[in-house]
Amino acid sequence: MVNILYNFMEKVLFFINTEFVLMASVIYYYEHLKPKRVIPIFILLTSNAARFKSVDTSCLPGDCHIYKNDLNHSVLFPDREFLKALNYQNVSELIIQNFTFLINDIAINYYKRKGTKITFIADSISVDRKLSASAKAKNRFYLVLRKRFNGFKYLSKQIYSFTDHGNRIDRYIAHRKVWENIPYIDIKTLFTKEYNLLPLFGGNLQTNLDAFDVYLFTQPILEHRIFTDKTKELYIQIIEEMVSFFKAKNLRLLIKVHPGEEINKYQKYQCNTITVLQNNSIPAEIILNSVKHKKIFSFFSSISLFDYSGANEHFWLFKLIDYTPPGKNSYQGITNIVTFKQLVQKF
């Protein structure tokens, strides 16, 4: 009897690939969905062992299931457990974050034919990123492989760039407008709400965030094949040069490791003046909005676009590693560092 009643209750599904979107999804639920008394179900899709590692799913306001996100990886026989997420009835809304992930594509096509509304939450500034030619070719390969070899149903005929999916969604949440004729929520209005989400992401930070002079937000450049060996070598070199410089200047540095990376790759930099934050599941936005009048460095992280205090200095370092992010890579309020000498002159 209970199961029958559950099937008839209205539900919303969240297909989540990153900690950033998990944070946005929880706030979106509290602000827009909880008053409707719907049942939230969170589907966390992990692309590696580091993802959601410290997340306490018991703090979520609904059921949670964790599945492997294998369809976009080079495995012949991907995990199929995620198909259980297609068994829900009376799903009024599906929230997804990345059209290029084939699991999300399957979910959209399956639930849309049942009349479910589709809401897109942009992963940081993904709507400003364009798919490179190599990324498009890779997506086509996996699409054909999963349809013809693995026999997955409900896949699209083609995977497009983010901005080509306007006809598939009913609402979107992003840092700027993309489609004029589709209902839009500015994601900044979610992040300005005061919710204590630290317990969800592993509890206390165990350090005084405001005690540092400089903040470095790393990125999973070493984890992905799309980056050349030269870029990876330069990435390590620049970080080591920064660490040496800050040590010599006796400047206090906090290194926040990206959720898609393992912390142990950066532990060697830990010393009296340099701290590697030991919980990398905590979204960078929570950290950034706890500090003011600081220098914030990353290689091209969107974190610098979500600084609502407007009181910090932001710098991107991608030009130092022989890499240019596809799509928009210049924003007001972010200085693109061209040489290491230019970086040094900021102190």
CSV table of C-alpha atoms in Angstrom, one decimal:
chain,number,residue,atom,x,y,z
A,1,MET,CA,0.0,0.0,0.0
A,2,VAL,CA,2.8,2.4,0.9
A,3,ASN,CA,4.6,1.7,-2.4
A,4,ILE,CA,1.4,2.3,-4.4
A,5,LEU,CA,0.9,5.7,-2.6
A,6,TYR,CA,4.6,6.6,-3.2
A,7,ASN,CA,4.2,5.9,-7.0
A,8,PHE,CA,1.4,8.5,-7.1
A,9,MET,CA,3.2,11.2,-5.2
A,10,GLU,CA,4.7,14.0,-7.2
A,11,LYS,CA,8.5,13.8,-7.5
A,12,VAL,CA,11.4,15.8,-8.8
A,13,LEU,CA,14.7,14.2,-9.9
A,14,PHE,CA,18.1,15.8,-9.8
A,15,PHE,CA,20.8,14.4,-12.0
A,16,ILE,CA,24.0,15.9,-10.5
A,17,ASN,CA,27.6,15.6,-11.7
A,18,THR,CA,29.4,18.2,-9.6
A,19,GLU,CA,29.5,19.6,-6.1
A,20,PHE,CA,28.7,23.1,-7.4
A,21,VAL,CA,25.4,21.9,-8.9
A,22,LEU,CA,24.6,19.8,-5.8
A,23,MET,CA,24.8,23.0,-3.8
A,24,ALA,CA,22.7,24.9,-6.4
A,25,SER,CA,20.2,22.1,-6.5
A,26,VAL,CA,19.6,21.9,-2.8
A,27,ILE,CA,19.0,25.7,-2.6
A,28,TYR,CA,16.7,25.5,-5.7
A,29,TYR,CA,14.7,22.8,-3.9
A,30,TYR,CA,14.3,24.9,-0.7
A,31,GLU,CA,13.5,28.1,-2.6
A,32,HIS,CA,11.3,26.9,-5.4
A,33,LEU,CA,10.1,23.3,-4.9
A,34,LYS,CA,9.7,22.6,-1.2
A,35,PRO,CA,6.6,24.8,-0.9
A,36,LYS,CA,5.0,22.6,-3.6
A,37,ARG,CA,5.4,19.5,-1.3
A,38,VAL,CA,7.1,17.4,-3.9
A,39,ILE,CA,9.5,14.5,-3.2
A,40,PRO,CA,13.1,15.3,-4.2
A,41,ILE,CA,15.3,12.5,-5.3
A,42,PHE,CA,19.0,13.2,-5.8
A,43,ILE,CA,21.0,11.1,-8.3
A,44,LEU,CA,24.8,11.7,-7.9
A,45,LEU,CA,26.8,10.6,-10.9
A,46,THR,CA,30.5,10.1,-10.2
A,47,SER,CA,33.1,10.3,-12.9
A,48,ASN,CA,36.0,9.4,-10.5
A,49,ALA,CA,36.6,8.4,-6.9
A,50,ALA,CA,37.2,12.0,-5.7
A,51,ARG,CA,33.7,13.2,-6.7
A,52,PHE,CA,31.3,13.6,-3.7
A,53,LYS,CA,33.9,11.9,-1.5
A,54,SER,CA,33.1,13.9,1.6
A,55,VAL,CA,29.5,14.6,0.9
A,56,ASP,CA,27.1,13.5,3.8
A,57,THR,CA,24.1,12.4,1.8
A,58,SER,CA,22.1,12.1,5.0
A,59,CYS,CA,21.9,15.9,5.1
A,60,LEU,CA,20.1,16.0,1.8
A,61,PRO,CA,16.3,16.8,1.9
A,62,GLY,CA,15.4,13.7,0.1
A,63,ASP,CA,16.5,10.2,-1.0
A,64,CYS,CA,19.9,9.9,-2.7
A,65,HIS,CA,21.4,7.3,-5.0
A,66,ILE,CA,25.0,7.3,-6.3
A,67,TYR,CA,25.8,5.8,-9.7
A,68,LYS,CA,28.9,5.6,-11.8
A,69,ASN,CA,29.0,8.0,-14.8
A,70,ASP,CA,30.7,5.6,-17.2
A,71,LEU,CA,29.1,6.3,-20.5
A,72,ASN,CA,31.5,9.1,-21.4
A,73,HIS,CA,34.5,7.0,-20.5
A,74,SER,CA,36.6,4.5,-22.4
A,75,VAL,CA,35.1,1.3,-20.9
A,76,LEU,CA,33.5,-1.3,-23.2
A,77,PHE,CA,31.0,-2.4,-20.6
A,78,PRO,CA,29.8,0.6,-18.6
A,79,ASP,CA,28.0,0.4,-15.3
A,80,ARG,CA,24.2,0.1,-15.9
A,81,GLU,CA,23.0,0.8,-12.3
A,82,PHE,CA,21.9,4.3,-13.3
A,83,LEU,CA,19.0,2.8,-15.3
A,84,LYS,CA,17.2,2.4,-11.9
A,85,ALA,CA,16.7,6.1,-12.0
A,86,LEU,CA,14.3,5.6,-14.9
A,87,ASN,CA,11.9,3.6,-12.8
A,88,TYR,CA,10.2,6.5,-11.0
A,89,GLN,CA,6.6,7.4,-11.7
A,90,ASN,CA,4.9,10.8,-11.6
A,91,VAL,CA,8.1,12.8,-12.1
A,92,SER,CA,7.0,16.4,-12.7
A,93,GLU,CA,10.4,17.8,-13.1
A,94,LEU,CA,13.9,16.6,-14.1
A,95,ILE,CA,16.9,18.8,-13.2
A,96,ILE,CA,20.1,18.1,-15.1
A,97,GLN,CA,23.4,20.0,-15.6
A,98,ASN,CA,25.3,18.7,-18.6
A,99,PHE,CA,23.8,17.8,-22.0
A,100,THR,CA,27.0,16.2,-23.2
A,101,PHE,CA,26.9,13.4,-20.5
A,102,LEU,CA,25.1,10.5,-22.2
A,103,ILE,CA,23.4,9.5,-18.9
A,104,ASN,CA,21.8,12.9,-18.7
A,105,ASP,CA,20.8,12.7,-22.4
A,106,ILE,CA,19.1,9.3,-21.8
A,107,ALA,CA,17.2,10.8,-18.8
A,108,ILE,CA,16.0,13.8,-20.7
A,109,ASN,CA,14.7,11.8,-23.6
A,110,TYR,CA,13.1,9.2,-21.4
A,111,TYR,CA,11.3,11.5,-19.0
A,112,LYS,CA,10.4,14.2,-21.6
A,113,ARG,CA,8.3,11.7,-23.5
A,114,LYS,CA,6.3,11.1,-20.3
A,115,GLY,CA,5.5,14.8,-20.0
A,116,THR,CA,8.2,15.7,-17.4
A,117,LYS,CA,9.4,19.3,-17.4
A,118,ILE,CA,13.2,19.7,-17.9
A,119,THR,CA,15.2,22.2,-15.9
A,120,PHE,CA,18.8,22.9,-16.8
A,121,ILE,CA,21.3,24.1,-14.1
A,122,ALA,CA,24.4,25.4,-15.7
A,123,ASP,CA,27.6,24.0,-14.1
A,124,SER,CA,29.2,27.4,-13.2
A,125,ILE,CA,29.9,29.1,-16.6
A,126,SER,CA,29.3,26.1,-18.8
A,127,VAL,CA,27.0,28.2,-21.1
A,128,ASP,CA,30.0,30.3,-22.0
A,129,ARG,CA,32.1,27.3,-23.0
A,130,LYS,CA,32.2,25.9,-26.5
A,131,LEU,CA,32.9,22.3,-27.3
A,132,SER,CA,36.2,21.9,-29.1
A,133,ALA,CA,36.5,19.8,-32.3
A,134,SER,CA,38.2,17.0,-30.3
A,135,ALA,CA,35.5,17.0,-27.7
A,136,LYS,CA,32.8,16.8,-30.3
A,137,ALA,CA,34.6,13.9,-32.0
A,138,LYS,CA,34.9,12.1,-28.7
A,139,ASN,CA,31.2,12.6,-27.9
A,140,ARG,CA,30.3,11.2,-31.3
A,141,PHE,CA,32.4,8.2,-30.7
A,142,TYR,CA,30.9,7.4,-27.3
A,143,LEU,CA,27.4,8.1,-28.7
A,144,VAL,CA,27.8,5.5,-31.4
A,145,LEU,CA,29.5,3.0,-29.1
A,146,ARG,CA,26.7,3.2,-26.5
A,147,LYS,CA,23.9,2.9,-29.0
A,148,ARG,CA,25.3,0.2,-31.3
A,149,PHE,CA,27.6,-1.8,-29.1
A,150,ASN,CA,26.0,-1.4,-25.6
A,151,GLY,CA,22.4,-1.1,-26.9
A,152,PHE,CA,21.3,1.9,-24.7
A,153,LYS,CA,18.0,3.3,-25.7
A,154,TYR,CA,16.7,6.9,-25.6
A,155,LEU,CA,20.0,8.4,-26.8
A,156,SER,CA,19.8,11.4,-29.1
A,157,LYS,CA,21.1,11.2,-32.7
A,158,GLN,CA,23.7,13.8,-31.9
A,159,ILE,CA,25.2,15.6,-28.9
A,160,TYR,CA,25.3,19.4,-29.4
A,161,SER,CA,26.9,22.3,-27.6
A,162,PHE,CA,25.1,23.7,-24.5
A,163,THR,CA,23.4,26.6,-26.3
A,164,ASP,CA,21.9,24.3,-29.0
A,165,HIS,CA,19.5,22.6,-26.5
A,166,GLY,CA,16.9,25.3,-26.1
A,167,ASN,CA,14.2,23.2,-27.6
A,168,ARG,CA,14.7,20.5,-25.0
A,169,ILE,CA,14.3,22.4,-21.8
A,170,ASP,CA,11.4,24.2,-20.0
A,171,ARG,CA,13.5,26.3,-17.6
A,172,TYR,CA,17.1,27.1,-17.0
A,173,ILE,CA,19.3,28.4,-14.1
A,174,ALA,CA,22.6,30.1,-15.1
A,175,HIS,CA,24.7,33.1,-14.5
A,176,ARG,CA,23.3,34.9,-17.6
A,177,LYS,CA,20.5,34.7,-20.0
A,178,VAL,CA,21.0,32.4,-23.0
A,179,TRP,CA,17.5,31.8,-24.4
A,180,GLU,CA,15.1,34.8,-24.3
A,181,ASN,CA,11.9,32.7,-24.7
A,182,ILE,CA,12.6,30.2,-21.9
A,183,PRO,CA,11.9,30.9,-18.2
A,184,TYR,CA,15.2,31.8,-16.5
A,185,ILE,CA,16.5,32.0,-12.9
A,186,ASP,CA,19.7,33.9,-12.2
A,187,ILE,CA,21.8,31.4,-10.3
A,188,LYS,CA,23.3,34.3,-8.2
A,189,THR,CA,19.8,34.7,-6.6
A,190,LEU,CA,20.3,31.2,-5.2
A,191,PHE,CA,23.8,31.6,-3.9
A,192,THR,CA,22.8,34.8,-2.0
A,193,LYS,CA,20.4,32.8,0.2
A,194,GLU,CA,21.8,32.0,3.6
A,195,TYR,CA,21.7,28.3,4.1
A,196,ASN,CA,24.2,26.4,6.2
A,197,LEU,CA,25.3,23.7,3.7
A,198,LEU,CA,28.6,22.9,5.4
A,199,PRO,CA,27.3,19.7,7.1
A,200,LEU,CA,26.3,18.4,3.6
A,201,PHE,CA,29.8,18.9,2.4
A,202,GLY,CA,31.6,17.3,5.3
A,203,GLY,CA,31.3,19.6,8.2
A,204,ASN,CA,33.5,22.3,9.6
A,205,LEU,CA,36.4,23.7,7.5
A,206,GLN,CA,38.8,23.3,10.5
A,207,THR,CA,40.6,26.5,9.6
A,208,ASN,CA,40.1,30.2,9.8
A,209,LEU,CA,39.5,31.1,6.1
A,210,ASP,CA,40.2,34.8,6.6
A,211,ALA,CA,43.7,34.0,8.0
A,212,PHE,CA,45.3,33.8,4.5
A,213,ASP,CA,46.7,36.4,2.2
A,214,VAL,CA,46.4,34.4,-1.1
A,215,TYR,CA,44.0,31.7,-2.3
A,216,LEU,CA,44.7,29.2,-5.0
A,217,PHE,CA,41.8,27.2,-6.5
A,218,THR,CA,43.2,24.2,-8.4
A,219,GLN,CA,41.6,22.6,-11.4
A,220,PRO,CA,41.7,18.9,-12.7
A,221,ILE,CA,44.1,19.7,-15.5
A,222,LEU,CA,46.2,16.7,-14.6
A,223,GLU,CA,43.2,14.4,-14.7
A,224,HIS,CA,42.0,15.0,-18.3
A,225,ARG,CA,43.3,13.9,-21.6
A,226,ILE,CA,42.1,17.0,-23.4
A,227,PHE,CA,45.1,18.9,-21.9
A,228,THR,CA,48.5,18.4,-23.6
A,229,ASP,CA,51.5,17.1,-21.8
A,230,LYS,CA,53.1,20.5,-22.1
A,231,THR,CA,50.1,22.2,-20.4
A,232,LYS,CA,50.2,19.6,-17.6
A,233,GLU,CA,54.0,20.2,-17.1
A,234,LEU,CA,53.5,24.0,-17.1
A,235,TYR,CA,50.6,23.6,-14.6
A,236,ILE,CA,52.8,21.8,-12.1
A,237,GLN,CA,55.7,24.2,-12.8
A,238,ILE,CA,53.6,27.4,-12.2
A,239,ILE,CA,52.1,26.0,-9.0
A,240,GLU,CA,55.6,25.1,-7.7
A,241,GLU,CA,56.9,28.6,-8.6
A,242,MET,CA,54.0,30.2,-6.8
A,243,VAL,CA,54.6,28.1,-3.7
A,244,SER,CA,58.3,29.0,-3.7
A,245,PHE,CA,57.5,32.7,-4.2
A,246,PHE,CA,54.9,32.8,-1.4
A,247,LYS,CA,57.2,31.0,1.0
A,248,ALA,CA,60.0,33.5,0.3
A,249,LYS,CA,57.7,36.4,0.8
A,250,ASN,CA,56.2,34.7,4.0
A,251,LEU,CA,52.7,35.1,2.5
A,252,ARG,CA,50.0,32.8,3.8
A,253,LEU,CA,48.5,30.7,1.0
A,254,LEU,CA,45.4,28.5,1.1
A,255,ILE,CA,45.2,25.8,-1.6
A,256,LYS,CA,41.7,24.6,-2.3
A,257,VAL,CA,41.9,21.4,-4.3
A,258,HIS,CA,39.2,20.9,-7.0
A,259,PRO,CA,36.5,18.2,-6.1
A,260,GLY,CA,37.6,16.2,-9.2
A,261,GLU,CA,41.2,15.8,-7.9
A,262,GLU,CA,42.9,13.8,-5.2
A,263,ILE,CA,44.2,16.0,-2.4
A,264,ASN,CA,47.4,13.9,-2.0
A,265,LYS,CA,48.8,15.4,-5.2
A,266,TYR,CA,49.2,18.8,-3.4
A,267,GLN,CA,50.1,17.6,0.1
A,268,LYS,CA,53.8,18.2,-0.6
A,269,TYR,CA,53.2,21.9,-0.6
A,270,GLN,CA,51.9,22.0,3.0
A,271,CYS,CA,54.1,23.9,5.4
A,272,ASN,CA,53.9,26.6,8.1
A,273,THR,CA,52.6,29.3,5.7
A,274,ILE,CA,50.8,27.1,3.2
A,275,THR,CA,47.7,25.2,4.0
A,276,VAL,CA,46.1,22.5,1.7
A,277,LEU,CA,42.4,22.3,2.7
A,278,GLN,CA,41.7,18.7,3.5
A,279,ASN,CA,38.1,18.6,2.4
A,280,ASN,CA,37.9,19.2,-1.3
A,281,SER,CA,34.2,18.4,-1.5
A,282,ILE,CA,33.3,21.8,-0.1
A,283,PRO,CA,32.3,24.0,-3.0
A,284,ALA,CA,34.7,26.9,-3.7
A,285,GLU,CA,31.8,29.4,-3.5
A,286,ILE,CA,31.3,28.7,0.2
A,287,ILE,CA,34.9,29.5,0.9
A,288,LEU,CA,35.1,32.5,-1.4
A,289,ASN,CA,32.1,34.2,0.2
A,290,SER,CA,33.8,33.9,3.6
A,291,VAL,CA,36.7,36.2,2.7
A,292,LYS,CA,37.2,39.8,1.6
A,293,HIS,CA,40.1,41.9,0.4
A,294,LYS,CA,42.2,38.9,-0.7
A,295,LYS,CA,44.0,37.8,-3.9
A,296,ILE,CA,42.3,34.9,-5.6
A,297,PHE,CA,44.2,32.8,-8.2
A,298,SER,CA,43.0,30.0,-10.5
A,299,PHE,CA,43.9,29.0,-14.0
A,300,PHE,CA,40.4,29.6,-15.4
A,301,SER,CA,38.0,28.7,-12.6
A,302,SER,CA,34.5,30.2,-12.7
A,303,ILE,CA,34.8,30.8,-9.0
A,304,SER,CA,35.8,34.3,-9.7
A,305,LEU,CA,32.4,35.1,-11.3
A,306,PHE,CA,30.6,34.1,-8.1
A,307,ASP,CA,32.3,36.5,-5.7
A,308,TYR,CA,29.3,38.5,-4.5
A,309,SER,CA,31.3,40.7,-2.1
A,310,GLY,CA,33.1,42.3,-5.0
A,311,ALA,CA,35.9,43.0,-2.5
A,312,ASN,CA,38.5,40.5,-3.7
A,313,GLU,CA,41.1,40.6,-6.5
A,314,HIS,CA,40.8,37.8,-9.1
A,315,PHE,CA,43.4,36.4,-11.4
A,316,TRP,CA,43.4,33.7,-14.1
A,317,LEU,CA,46.6,32.0,-15.0
A,318,PHE,CA,45.7,29.9,-18.1
A,319,LYS,CA,48.0,31.9,-20.4
A,320,LEU,CA,51.0,30.7,-18.3
A,321,ILE,CA,50.3,27.1,-19.2
A,322,ASP,CA,49.9,27.3,-23.0
A,323,TYR,CA,46.1,26.8,-22.9
A,324,THR,CA,43.1,28.9,-23.9
A,325,PRO,CA,39.7,27.9,-22.6
A,326,PRO,CA,37.2,27.3,-25.4
A,327,GLY,CA,34.6,30.0,-25.7
A,328,LYS,CA,34.6,33.2,-23.6
A,329,ASN,CA,37.8,33.6,-21.5
A,330,SER,CA,37.8,37.3,-20.6
A,331,TYR,CA,35.5,38.8,-18.0
A,332,GLN,CA,35.3,42.1,-16.2
A,333,GLY,CA,36.9,41.9,-12.8
A,334,ILE,CA,39.3,39.1,-13.7
A,335,THR,CA,42.9,39.9,-14.7
A,336,ASN,CA,44.5,37.4,-17.1
A,337,ILE,CA,48.1,37.0,-16.0
A,338,VAL,CA,50.4,36.8,-19.1
A,339,THR,CA,53.8,36.3,-17.4
A,340,PHE,CA,55.0,35.1,-14.0
A,341,LYS,CA,56.7,38.5,-13.6
A,342,GLN,CA,53.3,40.1,-13.8
A,343,LEU,CA,52.1,37.8,-11.0
A,344,VAL,CA,55.0,38.7,-8.8
A,345,GLN,CA,54.3,42.4,-9.3
A,346,LYS,CA,50.9,42.0,-7.7
A,347,PHE,CA,52.7,41.7,-4.3
